[in-house]
Every structure is written in structure tokens, then in C-alpha cells.
Amino acid sequence: MAENVVVIGGGPCGIEVSRNLRDMGYTPILLEKQSELGGHLREWDRLFPEGVEARKVLKELTSDMRGVKWFTDAEIESIDKSRKGYTVKVASGMTFESKVLVLTTGFKLFPAEKKEEYGYNIYERVITNADLEHYFSTHKDSRVQNPKNIGFVHCVGSRDEKACNRQCSKVCCATAVKQASEIKELFPDATVYCFYMDLRMFGRSYEDMYLNAQRKYGVRFVRGRVSEVSEDIDGKLFIKAEDTLLGKPLKMKLDLLVLMTGILPGDSTRQFSEMLKVDTGEDGFFTPKDTILEPCRSKENGLFMAGTCTGPKTLPETLSEARATALQVHKYLSK
Amino acid sequence: MIYKGKQKIWADYQKEIPDDHWFYVRSCIRQNFFPASEVTMLKIFREMLGKDVYETPHHTTCGGIAYHNECIPQETQMAIIARQFALMTEAGYENYTCSCITSFGLYCETMETWREMPEVLERTRENLWKACRREFEVPKYIAHTSDLVFKFRNEIADMAKYKLVNKDTGEPLKVVEHIGCHYAKMFPSKGVGGAEYPYVLVGMAEKWGGNVIDYPERRHCCGFGFRQYLVKANRGYSVSNTHKKFESMEPFHPDFIVTNCPGCPYFLDRWQYVIAEQTGKTYGGNGYGIPVLTYEEMAGLVLGLDPWDIGMQTHQIAVEPLLDKIGVEYDESKKYAGTGGKPLPEPEFPMNIRCC
């Protein structure tokens, strides 16, 4: 009988770890606390840099789940470790045993309302990157009404000591450039501004996407942060910012402001860190055994982790790490 | 604007404010600008609410104006504050309240410094002992007096004679609330409602019947800004700040402005006259300005105190149009009457702004 491997977290990473373990002859048990598999990918419309449809990627990932035992609404109640391995108890009463445990618990988006000065949930026309993806998918959002002037604020809750989140979220710059271009396609008459600290277009063809945003779509990039947002008597947004290249403060009226919320450790990271005595860094993400040589293992024997639970990553990086983790698990169990 | 979003933020920034037994210190500049506001606050708390608010003639300035103008170092300023706290300790109080926003910000800054760096607290104790042989305890609670009025807003509403409502139309008055910069911008958790959407004045105005306006330059400085005004050559910055605020609030047609800082009512009030003289423009209806009140005056008005007893004649901008809107009874002939009805000299009237 094939050996069980428990994987906690049913986003793209957990799915890919499970599928690869299955291909290597194991019986992965994939536990997801939400009612569907897919994690944040379910909420997204298109993916940078080429604009591939997120639902197609997810469909492909979940197209062949044969041999993977997956459970949704599976809230973890307890995890006990013994010499034999791990006993994982789910709130529904099910119990699973496994020599190894793989954590793919993912991330959560920074709650935009914490940056109070931007007025999310205070001013009608302030939305987040996730809200905009939802709009791109459904074309339904009363806050988006043929906007003529649109602003994107990069690094909302990232690289921000005041928000207790010092690290770069890695994916927001590329997402902002992608979304700025997409919204310009939807509303060709609109003027689109991106307020950035510096643009981190590190991946292959990301720079092309950025140049395209300027040349093809005319997106205006302003190096500086928005300091405050308010509303005028017509309900338009009134923002104050600084253009640090010109060395001048600026004020502007906008019809829509999109906050590029960053990546934070998932809500369950702390829970599992306490349950399993796994180290987390100052940033709250799990700390691997060795960030260069053993990025998928914890210091604990038999405990593996992959994807954004160890820090912000793009989707291709997450999937590559998932495959690497499956191999590491196989190596460990084959000893 | 999504009101529920603001309510959520207000719920996040609650502040513990004790019910009673306060050691009270006045503001240096309020005693000169609007002295009756502090008297009104004491009258409301002692006589109408029956609270114990103690003050001593031995207290001094907090040192804030000198500190923020870099005339004295932080160590000196801390010693001044330590002496204030020594007076509180000697009087047997633990709850400290001040009338000035600059002082409130400075007390918070000092107490946070001591909390973070206990060695600085010890040095301050030594300095105070060397200077005047006094010892002190750090207050258990610190509040601005607007926090206290906010806390008792429901009781004041129960005793109110008037509401912040237009008596002719029945519509709530449109209120601009202006919070002093040092109230919560440095330490958001120390202010009721936080720094971005402070609730302290909103809570009072709404409870007493008014509607608060959220206008684009709401967060902007009143124009005082210390060196913007105190350095004479910079006064153009001061008036242009105030001008910016009035231009921004103008489309909302506010009935009055309420503030909780010593400098703000002064600058928002007096600069309206200067703007009118320079540009010919006024922001209230029919050539009047927009009345600017302190929160004690607002409380005094709804409680039915005589407008001239609470010092409303000391404003540059005429308050009579506001009193008429609310339906407050007043005797125009007593506007400039001193103690015992003695007539005081009347001010000259300006050219471009109506002052009744």
C-alpha cells in the first residue's frame, strides 16, 4: 500500500506537491480549510507577464487529481508528533497519520484598511488589487464606473515599517503594471497613474511588460508615495502625493484608486508555528532549515514547507518549489 | 463616504478615560485668546456634572512652545513637565488633564520617552530634585480636556437646552471639526478615534445634533504651525495654509467650525479677517465669516449658557448668525459688558467682513 503524505494547504503549491507525490507512488492527503481548492488563484483573473487566465491555470492544475485524497473544509484541530511521524486531527473528526508533513499554508493579503490614510472602506472609490481582479472577472463593481482618472498605489503594506511589514512582497509591482495596462484596455480614455517607490521588474519579460505599459497604454509612472486620500463634494477622490523625481508635491482628483496590497504570512502560519514548534522570521513567515541549500525543509525531521508560507513568491516560483519539495520528501522517505 | 468604515476605525481607537478626580492644567495661549473656554469647562464639570477637577495656581507652561521652536532642549522641557507632575502628586491625584493640545502631545511624547528609556526618567527625577527638591509620580491616566467632554457628551446631551440644528429648517447644522495636529498625529492610539479620522469632536457634534463635514483639506494644519507664525517673515505661509482650508471647505457651506486646540480657533478665526482684507472674499453667508468655536463653547451653547459668559464675543468672526440659526437667546447690548455690566471698549469693525 502506498505511503500517506499529509499536505496542509490546498492552494496551487499544495496541489502541485500532492500531484508530484502521487506521480512518485505516494498517497497524498491534501487538507484545505476553505470549501474549494485553489487558494488565491481562484480570486485572480489573469496572471503576469503574458496575461494567462488564472482559471485556466487552476483548471489545468486540478485536472488530474486521481490518487490524491483531498479534503476541503478541513480545519486542523491538532498535530501530534511522535517517533513514527505526525498524527493530524481535523475538526470534522478525521485523523491522518504520516511520516512526513508538508506545509503549504500560503499567504494573506495585507488588509488595506490598516493604511487608514488611503481610505479603503471609508471612501467609495478606493479598491484593492484583489477587488480589481474580481472586477476584471465579473465586470461587476459599483465602485468602478467608467473612470477617467485612475491611480495605483504600489507597496501598500509592503516595505513599510509603520505597517510592521518591512519586506518587499515581490509580486505587486508586476501586478500593478499588468492591472494598469488591463484597465487601460477596458477604459481607453482613462489616464492611469502608478505611484511607486521603485519598480522591481525582476522576471523574464517583466521589463517588456513595463515598457509596454508606457508605450502602448500610456500609463504614467510617478515615483513617490500617496500621502493621503479624501473625497470632494462630488464624491471624487482627492489625493496628495509627491513626485520625487520632480521634487514637487502634487494634488490630483481621481475616479478610482487601486491599492496594491502586499503579501503577509497566512493566518494559520502562527498556529502551525506554535503547534509544530517551527521557527518564523521577524516577518512572520516560516524559516527553512537553510535558505539556500534546504529552502523546503524545516529544522524538524520530517517537516517540509513550500510556497508562500516561507515568503512572497511568484506563481511559477511556487510551483517549482512544490515540485522540488515533492522530490525532497521522496528522498527523505527513501532513506 | 462609508460611515460604517469610519465607525470601525473609531471602535479600534478607544481610550480609557476615568470618570472623576482630575488634576487640571490650563493652556498658556488659550488664557489669552479665549479665556472663557477654560472657565466654561470647569463650570460644566464642577457645577453641572459634579466632578472633582483640581487646579493649582503654581503650575506653569509645559514648555511646548519653546521646545517646538528649539529654544530649550528636551531635557529642560522634561524637567518642566516633571514639575507639573510633582504638583499633581503632591495634590494626591493620578489622573492628569490639560487644556492644550501642544501640551497633550508633549506629555504623551515625554511619557513614551520615559517608558522606552527608563534611564531618561531617572535622569529627569535627578534634574527635578536638583532644581527644586520635588519628587513626582508619572500620571496613571493622561487626557486632553476634549477627551473628558467627549466622555460626558451623553450627559451633556441629556442636560442640553439647544441642539445643533437649524431651528427654521430642522436640518442638522453642518459642522467642520478641526483637530489640533499634536492631538493624535504623533501617537494615534492616544487620541479618541485615532489620527486619520479622529472621533473626539465628531462624537460631540453628532451627539448634540450636528452633521460633520468630511472635506478634502480636513487633515491640513490650521495655519499656526509654530514657526509658520512665530517667525514673522513666515506668516505668509500661515495665512496661505488657512486659506487652503477655507477654499476646500467652502463648497460644503459649513455652519461653523469646532476645534480642540488653542492655536486653531485663533488662526481659523483671525485669518478669515485677513483673507477678507486681502482678497475681499468671505466664506460664511451674506458677507459673514464662518464662526469658529472651541469645544467648550459648543458644549456651553447647547447647555444654554449665555454666549457672552462663555466668551463668544472674543471671536473676530461674528457668532450671531450661528446663534440665530440655533435659536440661542442672547442680549446684543451685553456683548461687550464686563464684570458687573461695566461697558468695555468695543472693537473696530473691519472693511470686508461683516461683524454684525
XYZ file of C-alpha atoms in Angstrom:
691
model
C 0.000 0.000 0.000
C 1.286 3.461 -0.950
C 2.580 5.551 1.900
C 0.471 8.518 3.084
C 1.898 12.031 2.982
C -0.161 14.793 4.587
C -0.051 18.156 2.816
C -1.696 21.094 4.596
C -2.921 23.898 2.349
C -4.798 23.375 -0.918
C -3.586 26.310 -2.972
C -1.534 25.870 -6.162
C 1.506 24.821 -4.132
C -0.274 22.137 -2.125
C -1.967 20.827 -5.257
C 1.330 20.615 -7.145
C 3.173 18.960 -4.237
C 0.361 16.400 -3.998
C 0.271 15.660 -7.717
C 4.015 15.155 -7.836
C 3.994 12.901 -4.775
C 1.212 10.917 -6.367
C 3.318 10.535 -9.526
C 6.129 9.151 -7.353
C 3.875 6.484 -5.896
C 2.682 8.034 -2.644
C -0.846 8.688 -1.436
C -1.017 12.415 -0.764
C -3.675 13.600 1.685
C -4.351 17.226 0.862
C -6.179 19.232 3.539
C -7.708 22.597 2.704
C -9.593 24.734 5.252
C -11.607 26.582 2.594
C -14.527 24.970 0.807
C -12.646 24.802 -2.519
C -9.128 24.078 -3.663
C -7.125 26.813 -5.385
C -6.320 29.439 -2.768
C -5.808 32.973 -4.060
C -5.606 31.718 -7.641
C -9.397 31.299 -7.546
C -9.769 35.023 -6.931
C -7.468 36.192 -9.715
C -8.438 36.920 -13.324
C -5.201 36.997 -15.297
C -1.565 36.327 -14.484
C 1.504 38.331 -15.413
C 3.506 38.597 -17.570
C 1.560 37.188 -20.544
C -1.931 37.641 -19.126
C -2.771 33.937 -18.980
C -6.201 33.285 -17.481
C -5.893 32.229 -13.837
C -8.891 29.908 -14.057
C -7.260 28.012 -16.932
C -4.111 27.506 -14.865
C -6.150 26.308 -11.930
C -8.212 24.042 -14.158
C -5.021 22.531 -15.522
C -3.595 22.077 -12.030
C -6.723 20.342 -10.766
C -7.500 18.446 -13.975
C -5.931 15.237 -12.795
C -6.303 14.709 -9.077
C -6.573 10.921 -9.330
C -4.726 9.292 -6.490
C -4.783 12.456 -4.394
C -7.089 12.247 -1.395
C -8.182 15.826 -0.925
C -10.477 17.267 1.692
C -11.938 20.750 1.810
C -13.407 22.493 4.886
C -10.676 20.618 6.713
C -9.764 22.837 9.661
C -6.780 21.358 11.505
C -7.533 20.759 15.176
C -4.259 19.268 16.349
C -0.990 17.832 15.138
C 0.937 15.427 17.333
C 4.453 14.371 16.624
C 5.862 11.027 17.704
C 8.862 8.930 16.712
C 6.757 7.407 13.938
C 5.787 10.736 12.439
C 2.758 13.018 12.574
C -0.857 12.483 13.586
C -3.071 15.169 12.121
C -6.572 15.602 13.509
C -9.165 17.537 11.550
C -12.102 19.326 13.208
C -14.570 17.043 11.407
C -13.122 14.125 13.401
C -10.892 12.532 10.767
C -7.357 11.593 11.732
C -4.423 11.027 9.387
C -1.010 9.597 10.052
C 2.081 10.319 8.046
C 5.835 10.030 8.465
C 6.249 13.455 6.948
C 4.211 16.618 6.902
C 4.244 19.255 4.163
C 3.068 22.784 4.961
C 1.818 24.808 2.010
C -0.302 27.205 4.002
C 0.252 30.211 1.742
C -0.230 33.892 2.439
C -2.856 36.516 3.031
C -3.131 39.961 1.505
C -2.343 42.968 3.668
C -5.635 44.389 4.995
C -5.783 47.696 3.118
C -7.896 49.391 5.776
C -4.847 49.328 8.061
C -3.314 52.078 5.957
C -6.007 54.414 7.180
C -4.737 57.400 5.198
C -5.722 55.683 1.928
C -9.359 55.443 2.986
C -10.181 51.864 1.982
C -13.687 51.070 3.259
C -14.062 54.788 4.000
C -14.153 56.288 0.521
C -16.314 54.597 -2.068
C -13.875 54.633 -4.963
C -10.856 53.167 -3.211
C -10.398 49.483 -4.055
C -7.629 46.887 -3.777
C -5.754 44.820 -6.356
C -7.906 41.818 -5.345
C -11.104 43.856 -5.831
C -9.893 44.876 -9.279
C -9.155 41.271 -10.264
C -12.694 40.420 -9.199
C -13.962 43.267 -11.357
C -11.908 42.039 -14.320
C -13.526 38.605 -13.914
C -17.095 39.737 -13.395
C -17.284 43.320 -14.678
C -19.449 43.954 -11.646
C -18.438 46.501 -9.043
C -20.434 49.642 -8.328
C -17.202 51.424 -7.388
C -15.832 51.168 -10.920
C -17.937 53.445 -13.093
C -16.230 54.423 -16.329
C -13.307 56.054 -14.500
C -11.447 58.812 -16.338
C -8.553 59.181 -13.913
C -7.197 56.127 -12.164
C -4.359 55.800 -9.668
C -2.453 52.742 -8.496
C -0.563 52.893 -5.208
C 2.295 50.402 -5.033
C 3.665 48.902 -1.812
C 0.511 49.181 0.322
C 1.572 47.406 3.492
C 4.891 46.281 1.985
C 8.307 47.812 2.664
C 6.526 49.767 5.332
C 7.906 49.733 8.871
C 4.881 51.643 10.111
C 2.675 48.809 8.881
C 5.006 46.338 10.642
C 5.873 44.776 7.300
C 9.364 45.570 6.153
C 9.751 43.077 3.335
C 9.003 43.524 -0.349
C 6.015 41.481 -1.484
C 7.741 40.792 -4.784
C 4.673 40.369 -6.991
C 2.831 43.685 -6.564
C 4.943 45.781 -8.965
C 4.353 43.355 -11.812
C 0.688 43.005 -10.821
C 0.249 46.784 -10.801
C 1.790 47.128 -14.264
C -0.403 44.295 -15.523
C -3.553 45.747 -13.969
C -2.763 49.294 -15.146
C -2.462 48.002 -18.711
C -5.619 45.905 -18.431
C -7.736 48.738 -17.069
C -6.479 50.986 -19.840
C -7.703 48.374 -22.318
C -11.112 48.456 -20.678
C -11.244 52.248 -20.412
C -9.075 53.607 -23.265
C -9.955 57.233 -22.480
C -8.737 56.979 -18.906
C -5.475 58.428 -17.666
C -3.706 55.914 -15.465
C -1.061 56.790 -12.882
C 1.165 54.390 -10.939
C 2.674 55.786 -7.733
C 5.738 53.700 -6.931
C 8.807 53.741 -4.678
C 10.912 51.833 -7.197
C 9.837 49.251 -9.702
C 11.070 45.726 -9.139
C 10.568 44.162 -12.568
C 12.921 41.250 -11.963
C 11.481 38.391 -14.017
C 11.846 37.432 -17.618
C 9.812 39.764 -19.858
C 8.589 41.798 -16.882
C 10.602 44.758 -18.138
C 8.895 44.382 -21.522
C 5.540 44.460 -19.749
C 6.590 47.692 -18.010
C 7.792 49.325 -21.239
C 4.624 48.197 -22.971
C 2.546 49.790 -20.225
C 4.218 53.105 -21.017
C 4.494 52.875 -24.800
C 1.308 51.069 -25.730
C -1.012 52.081 -22.900
C 0.463 55.430 -21.873
C 0.474 54.571 -18.171
C 2.173 57.397 -16.266
C 4.634 56.279 -13.630
C 5.165 58.719 -10.777
C 7.980 57.960 -8.339
C 6.546 58.903 -4.986
C 4.050 57.808 -2.422
C 0.500 58.941 -1.927
C 0.293 60.600 1.463
C -3.449 60.932 1.964
C -6.772 60.417 0.279
C -10.013 62.265 0.833
C -13.246 62.913 -1.017
C -14.537 66.135 -2.543
C -18.125 67.275 -2.647
C -18.801 65.337 -5.886
C -17.524 62.105 -4.365
C -14.317 62.212 -6.413
C -11.117 61.184 -4.707
C -8.696 63.921 -3.850
C -5.169 62.675 -3.327
C -1.918 64.216 -2.230
C 1.391 62.711 -3.308
C 4.929 63.641 -4.075
C 6.751 63.306 -7.391
C 10.233 62.696 -6.051
C 11.838 62.935 -9.494
C 10.448 66.417 -9.994
C 10.893 67.166 -6.302
C 7.373 68.520 -6.066
C 4.251 67.715 -4.092
C 1.166 67.142 -6.182
C -2.582 67.006 -5.750
C -4.898 65.183 -8.051
C -8.550 64.241 -8.455
C -9.223 60.612 -9.294
C -12.267 58.495 -10.097
C -10.662 55.301 -8.870
C -7.722 54.430 -6.653
C -6.323 50.910 -6.573
C -4.237 49.862 -3.571
C -1.614 47.220 -4.338
C -1.818 45.296 -1.096
C 1.217 43.220 -0.238
C 1.771 39.688 0.960
C 1.632 38.723 4.641
C 2.040 35.321 6.302
C -1.229 33.385 6.224
C -3.443 33.403 9.295
C -2.556 29.800 10.056
C 1.215 30.362 9.978
C 1.357 31.348 13.632
C -0.999 28.495 14.588
C 1.240 25.881 12.936
C 4.374 27.561 14.161
C 3.148 27.118 17.733
C 1.711 23.642 17.129
C 4.856 22.295 15.485
C 7.484 24.499 17.151
C 8.629 25.793 13.769
C 10.659 28.989 13.697
C 9.305 32.049 11.993
C 11.321 35.084 10.988
C 10.705 38.650 12.088
C 8.475 38.930 9.036
C 6.254 36.108 10.350
C 6.971 33.597 7.563
C 8.295 30.086 8.335
C 12.076 29.897 8.455
C 13.527 26.980 6.474
C 16.469 24.909 7.643
C 18.772 26.659 5.184
C 17.529 29.401 2.889
C 19.961 28.428 0.106
C 20.565 24.692 0.355
C 17.427 23.453 2.135
C 14.691 26.004 1.414
C 11.908 23.366 1.545
C 12.743 21.755 4.902
C 12.379 22.890 8.455
C 14.857 22.092 11.218
C 12.388 19.444 12.413
C 12.874 15.992 10.936
C 10.091 15.079 8.529
C 8.628 18.570 8.288
C 8.672 20.237 4.876
C 7.302 23.527 3.673
C 6.859 25.131 0.310
C 5.397 28.114 -1.475
C 4.490 31.450 0.020
C 4.403 30.211 3.598
C 8.177 30.795 3.536
C 7.965 34.220 1.884
C 6.500 36.061 -1.107
C 6.901 34.233 -4.427
C 5.510 34.366 -7.933
C 3.294 31.515 -9.089
C 5.982 29.872 -11.292
C 8.420 30.013 -8.368
C 5.798 28.492 -6.096
C 5.109 25.646 -8.499
C 8.826 24.947 -8.987
C 9.291 24.856 -5.233
C 6.330 22.485 -4.934
C 7.982 20.033 -7.338
C 11.313 20.356 -5.550
C 9.616 19.697 -2.224
C 7.968 16.537 -3.531
C 11.416 15.268 -4.562
C 12.860 16.168 -1.163
C 10.057 14.261 0.547
C 10.707 11.257 -1.670
C 14.423 11.411 -0.867
C 13.653 11.585 2.845
C 11.213 8.674 2.785
C 13.511 6.548 0.626
C 16.325 6.618 3.186
C -18.166 58.228 2.242
C -18.833 54.955 4.004
C -19.875 55.835 7.543
C -19.575 52.236 8.756
C -15.900 52.205 7.745
C -15.268 55.176 9.982
C -17.192 53.564 12.820
C -14.919 50.538 12.562
C -11.828 52.732 12.876
C -13.400 54.610 15.780
C -14.044 51.303 17.512
C -10.361 50.424 17.097
C -9.190 53.628 18.786
C -10.958 53.629 22.110
C -9.278 55.279 25.028
C -9.761 54.683 28.720
C -10.840 57.931 30.361
C -11.515 57.854 34.116
C -14.825 59.301 35.358
C -13.593 61.665 38.021
C -10.766 63.202 40.075
C -8.633 65.110 37.612
C -5.625 67.324 38.114
C -6.130 70.125 35.586
C -3.606 72.398 33.907
C -4.511 75.353 31.730
C -3.075 76.414 28.396
C -0.748 79.426 28.162
C -2.198 80.823 24.982
C -5.844 79.902 25.489
C -5.876 82.035 28.613
C -5.064 84.949 26.355
C -7.086 84.088 23.265
C -10.280 82.551 24.654
C -10.025 82.587 28.454
C -13.716 81.884 28.998
C -13.415 78.446 27.357
C -11.420 77.052 30.256
C -13.766 78.702 32.757
C -16.703 77.141 30.897
C -15.114 73.706 31.006
C -14.607 73.996 34.780
C -18.155 75.253 35.247
C -19.614 72.336 33.263
C -17.537 69.734 35.072
C -17.672 71.076 38.589
C -21.084 72.690 38.795
C -23.152 70.834 36.225
C -21.629 67.345 36.255
C -20.426 67.410 39.873
C -16.906 66.250 39.106
C -13.705 66.814 41.037
C -11.329 68.838 38.865
C -8.419 70.275 40.828
C -6.127 73.055 39.704
C -3.292 74.888 41.351
C -2.018 78.412 40.710
C 1.525 77.041 40.986
C 1.527 75.283 37.644
C 3.482 76.741 34.729
C 3.724 76.331 30.991
C 4.613 72.838 29.769
C 7.457 74.382 27.779
C 5.911 73.277 24.491
C 6.244 76.481 22.517
C 9.891 76.911 23.496
C 10.574 73.216 22.823
C 8.971 73.156 19.388
C 10.849 76.322 18.460
C 14.110 74.740 19.593
C 14.655 77.387 22.253
C 15.016 74.789 25.014
C 16.387 71.228 24.850
C 14.275 68.175 25.581
C 15.942 67.654 28.951
C 14.777 71.077 30.174
C 11.298 70.529 28.817
C 11.107 67.160 30.609
C 12.107 68.811 33.875
C 9.274 71.353 33.441
C 6.800 68.534 32.847
C 8.208 66.626 35.815
C 7.479 69.656 37.990
C 3.865 69.711 36.758
C 3.580 66.024 37.641
C 5.122 66.742 41.057
C 2.328 69.235 41.723
C -0.191 66.554 40.765
C 1.491 64.016 43.042
C 1.606 66.480 45.944
C -2.115 67.188 45.487
C -2.876 63.462 45.657
C -4.066 62.927 42.095
C -3.236 60.260 39.484
C -5.297 61.476 36.527
C -3.833 64.374 34.625
C -5.727 66.516 32.127
C -4.576 69.508 30.156
C -6.369 72.153 28.190
C -3.722 72.489 25.489
C -3.159 70.142 22.557
C 0.521 71.020 22.283
C 0.903 70.151 25.956
C -1.048 66.925 25.478
C 1.234 65.877 22.614
C 4.270 66.776 24.672
C 3.064 64.880 27.746
C 2.467 61.827 25.553
C 5.894 62.204 23.928
C 7.601 62.607 27.297
C 5.812 59.668 28.903
C 6.559 57.466 25.886
C 10.218 58.506 26.056
C 10.326 57.566 29.731
C 8.587 54.273 29.027
C 11.036 53.387 26.257
C 14.093 54.722 28.089
C 13.745 54.381 31.872
C 17.219 55.853 32.318
C 15.908 59.169 30.915
C 13.123 59.097 33.509
C 15.687 58.586 36.255
C 17.785 61.462 34.943
C 14.687 63.676 34.872
C 13.971 62.771 38.510
C 17.509 63.784 39.426
C 17.254 67.039 37.470
C 13.987 67.968 39.144
C 15.345 67.190 42.590
C 18.444 69.304 41.946
C 16.353 72.155 40.559
C 13.565 72.390 43.145
C 13.692 69.448 45.564
C 10.474 67.927 44.266
C 9.534 64.316 43.511
C 6.827 63.013 41.209
C 4.836 60.023 40.014
C 4.049 59.561 36.340
C 0.265 60.021 35.870
C -1.795 56.871 35.686
C -4.020 58.419 33.008
C -3.500 61.382 30.771
C -6.237 63.016 28.744
C -6.884 66.176 26.870
C -9.906 68.052 28.209
C -11.702 67.440 24.909
C -11.460 63.730 25.802
C -13.300 64.497 29.036
C -16.050 66.481 27.314
C -16.312 63.641 24.765
C -16.693 61.128 27.587
C -19.584 63.085 29.080
C -21.226 64.003 25.766
C -24.291 61.897 26.554
C -24.776 63.532 29.961
C -24.373 66.948 28.341
C -26.931 65.960 25.673
C -29.350 64.991 28.464
C -28.992 68.445 30.035
C -28.976 70.340 26.721
C -31.242 73.306 26.118
C -30.428 73.559 22.414
C -29.457 71.199 19.629
C -27.020 71.815 16.814
C -29.964 72.054 14.460
C -31.230 74.876 12.281
C -34.383 75.939 14.123
C -36.069 77.127 10.916
C -35.408 74.116 8.692
C -34.980 71.393 11.324
C -31.825 70.319 9.473
C -28.676 69.372 11.416
C -26.049 72.085 11.315
C -23.072 71.339 9.078
C -20.024 71.200 11.289
C -16.365 71.280 10.325
C -14.302 69.610 13.036
C -10.663 70.588 13.227
C -8.333 68.587 15.433
C -5.054 70.036 16.662
C -2.112 68.336 14.937
C -0.491 67.287 18.218
C -3.621 65.554 19.499
C -3.132 62.211 17.740
C -0.877 62.605 14.710
C 2.192 61.681 16.773
C 0.533 58.968 18.891
C -2.681 57.807 17.157
C -3.565 55.444 19.987
C -3.655 58.321 22.492
C -6.485 60.113 20.710
C -10.158 59.149 20.625
C -10.683 57.782 17.109
C -7.007 57.799 16.084
C -5.151 60.208 13.821
C -6.737 59.884 10.395
C -10.413 60.068 11.344
C -10.450 61.426 14.911
C -13.760 60.926 16.664
C -13.377 63.189 19.664
C -15.132 66.238 18.182
C -17.273 64.242 15.748
C -18.728 62.343 18.707
C -19.706 65.559 20.471
C -21.108 67.328 17.397
C -23.147 64.317 16.296
C -24.467 63.599 19.766
C -25.646 67.188 20.078
C -27.472 67.128 16.750
C -24.945 68.281 14.126
C -23.642 66.666 10.934
C -19.901 66.622 10.404
C -18.395 67.507 7.015
C -15.501 65.487 5.614
C -13.807 67.911 3.219
C -10.550 67.326 1.303
C -8.228 69.503 3.406
C -9.676 68.273 6.698
C -6.319 66.954 7.893
C -4.402 70.105 6.976
C -2.836 72.346 9.626
C -4.887 75.375 10.734
C -2.015 77.629 9.748
C -0.333 78.094 13.112
C 2.422 75.522 12.611
C 4.597 77.239 15.246
C 7.384 78.726 13.147
C 4.993 79.478 10.284
C 3.564 82.123 12.529
C 6.068 82.743 15.282
C 8.774 83.736 12.797
C 7.301 86.919 11.446
C 8.775 86.506 7.959
C 6.911 83.199 7.619
C 3.413 84.483 8.301
C 2.535 84.298 4.632
C 2.786 80.510 4.960
C 0.455 80.629 7.903
C -2.307 82.551 6.168
C -1.924 80.562 2.935
C -2.423 77.346 4.937
C -5.612 78.672 6.402
C -6.742 79.973 3.023
C -6.267 76.481 1.558
C -8.557 75.017 4.190
C -11.303 77.571 3.647
C -11.213 77.135 -0.121
C -11.559 73.393 0.413
C -14.464 73.552 2.885
C -16.320 76.337 1.058
C -18.380 74.098 -1.295
C -19.810 72.265 1.737
C -21.249 75.503 3.218
C -20.391 74.777 6.849
C -22.398 76.493 9.571
C -19.469 76.568 11.976
C -16.065 75.131 12.779
C -15.214 73.474 16.093
C -11.664 72.904 17.270
C -9.878 71.340 20.219
C -6.536 73.162 20.075
C -5.507 76.556 21.459
C -3.987 77.849 18.212
C -6.528 76.510 15.709
C -9.585 78.564 16.705
C -7.412 81.649 16.829
C -5.917 81.238 13.372
C -9.055 79.936 11.670
C -10.901 82.879 13.206
C -8.455 85.762 12.766
C -7.124 84.807 9.337
C -10.658 84.969 7.904
C -10.468 88.693 8.582
C -7.021 88.898 6.927
C -8.177 86.894 3.898
C -11.203 89.184 3.586
C -8.982 92.258 3.747
C -6.515 90.832 1.218
C -8.925 89.282 -1.266
C -12.332 90.634 -0.391
C -13.591 87.065 -0.001
C -15.678 85.790 2.905
C -16.739 82.207 3.486
C -19.952 82.444 5.524
C -23.233 83.646 4.058
C -24.104 87.315 3.400
C -20.598 88.671 3.863
C -20.039 86.985 7.226
C -17.266 84.566 8.072
C -17.677 81.001 9.311
C -17.845 81.081 13.131
C -15.052 79.157 14.839
C -15.809 77.671 18.256
C -13.867 75.851 20.898
C -15.459 72.570 22.037
C -16.176 74.139 25.447
C -18.072 76.925 23.717
C -20.007 74.368 21.670
C -20.869 72.483 24.876
C -21.749 75.743 26.658
C -24.062 76.763 23.823
C -26.042 73.518 23.786
C -26.276 73.676 27.573
C -27.881 77.117 27.253
C -25.128 79.189 28.877
C -25.092 82.868 27.974
C -22.955 83.223 24.811
C -21.245 86.310 26.242
C -20.448 84.494 29.508
C -18.674 81.749 27.568
C -16.618 84.314 25.661
C -18.085 84.209 22.191
C -17.624 87.970 21.787
C -13.847 87.421 21.784
C -14.003 85.960 18.287
C -13.188 88.006 15.216
C -15.955 86.302 13.249
C -19.429 87.233 14.382
C -21.278 84.370 16.039
C -24.729 85.972 15.961
C -25.774 84.319 12.656
C -24.983 80.940 14.233
C -26.821 81.804 17.460
C -29.841 82.843 15.389
C -29.746 79.602 13.388
C -29.810 77.535 16.572
C -32.251 79.877 18.261
C -29.974 80.747 21.174
C -31.318 83.638 23.252
C -28.850 86.473 23.764
C -28.810 90.168 24.577
C -26.815 92.074 21.965
C -26.393 95.017 24.341
C -24.431 92.842 26.774
C -21.937 91.618 24.180
C -19.200 93.941 25.384
C -20.227 94.220 29.023
C -17.543 93.446 31.591
C -17.881 92.268 35.178
C -20.945 93.759 36.831
C -22.207 95.041 33.486
C -19.417 97.600 33.114
C -19.167 98.546 29.414
C -15.871 97.545 27.803
C -14.364 99.255 24.747
C -15.856 97.912 21.540
C -13.580 96.703 18.744
C -13.287 98.491 15.425
C -15.184 96.872 12.602
C -13.279 95.623 9.569
C -13.938 96.679 5.981
C -14.663 93.485 4.111
C -16.179 91.053 6.573
C -19.450 91.644 8.372
C -19.265 91.574 12.141
C -22.879 92.488 12.992
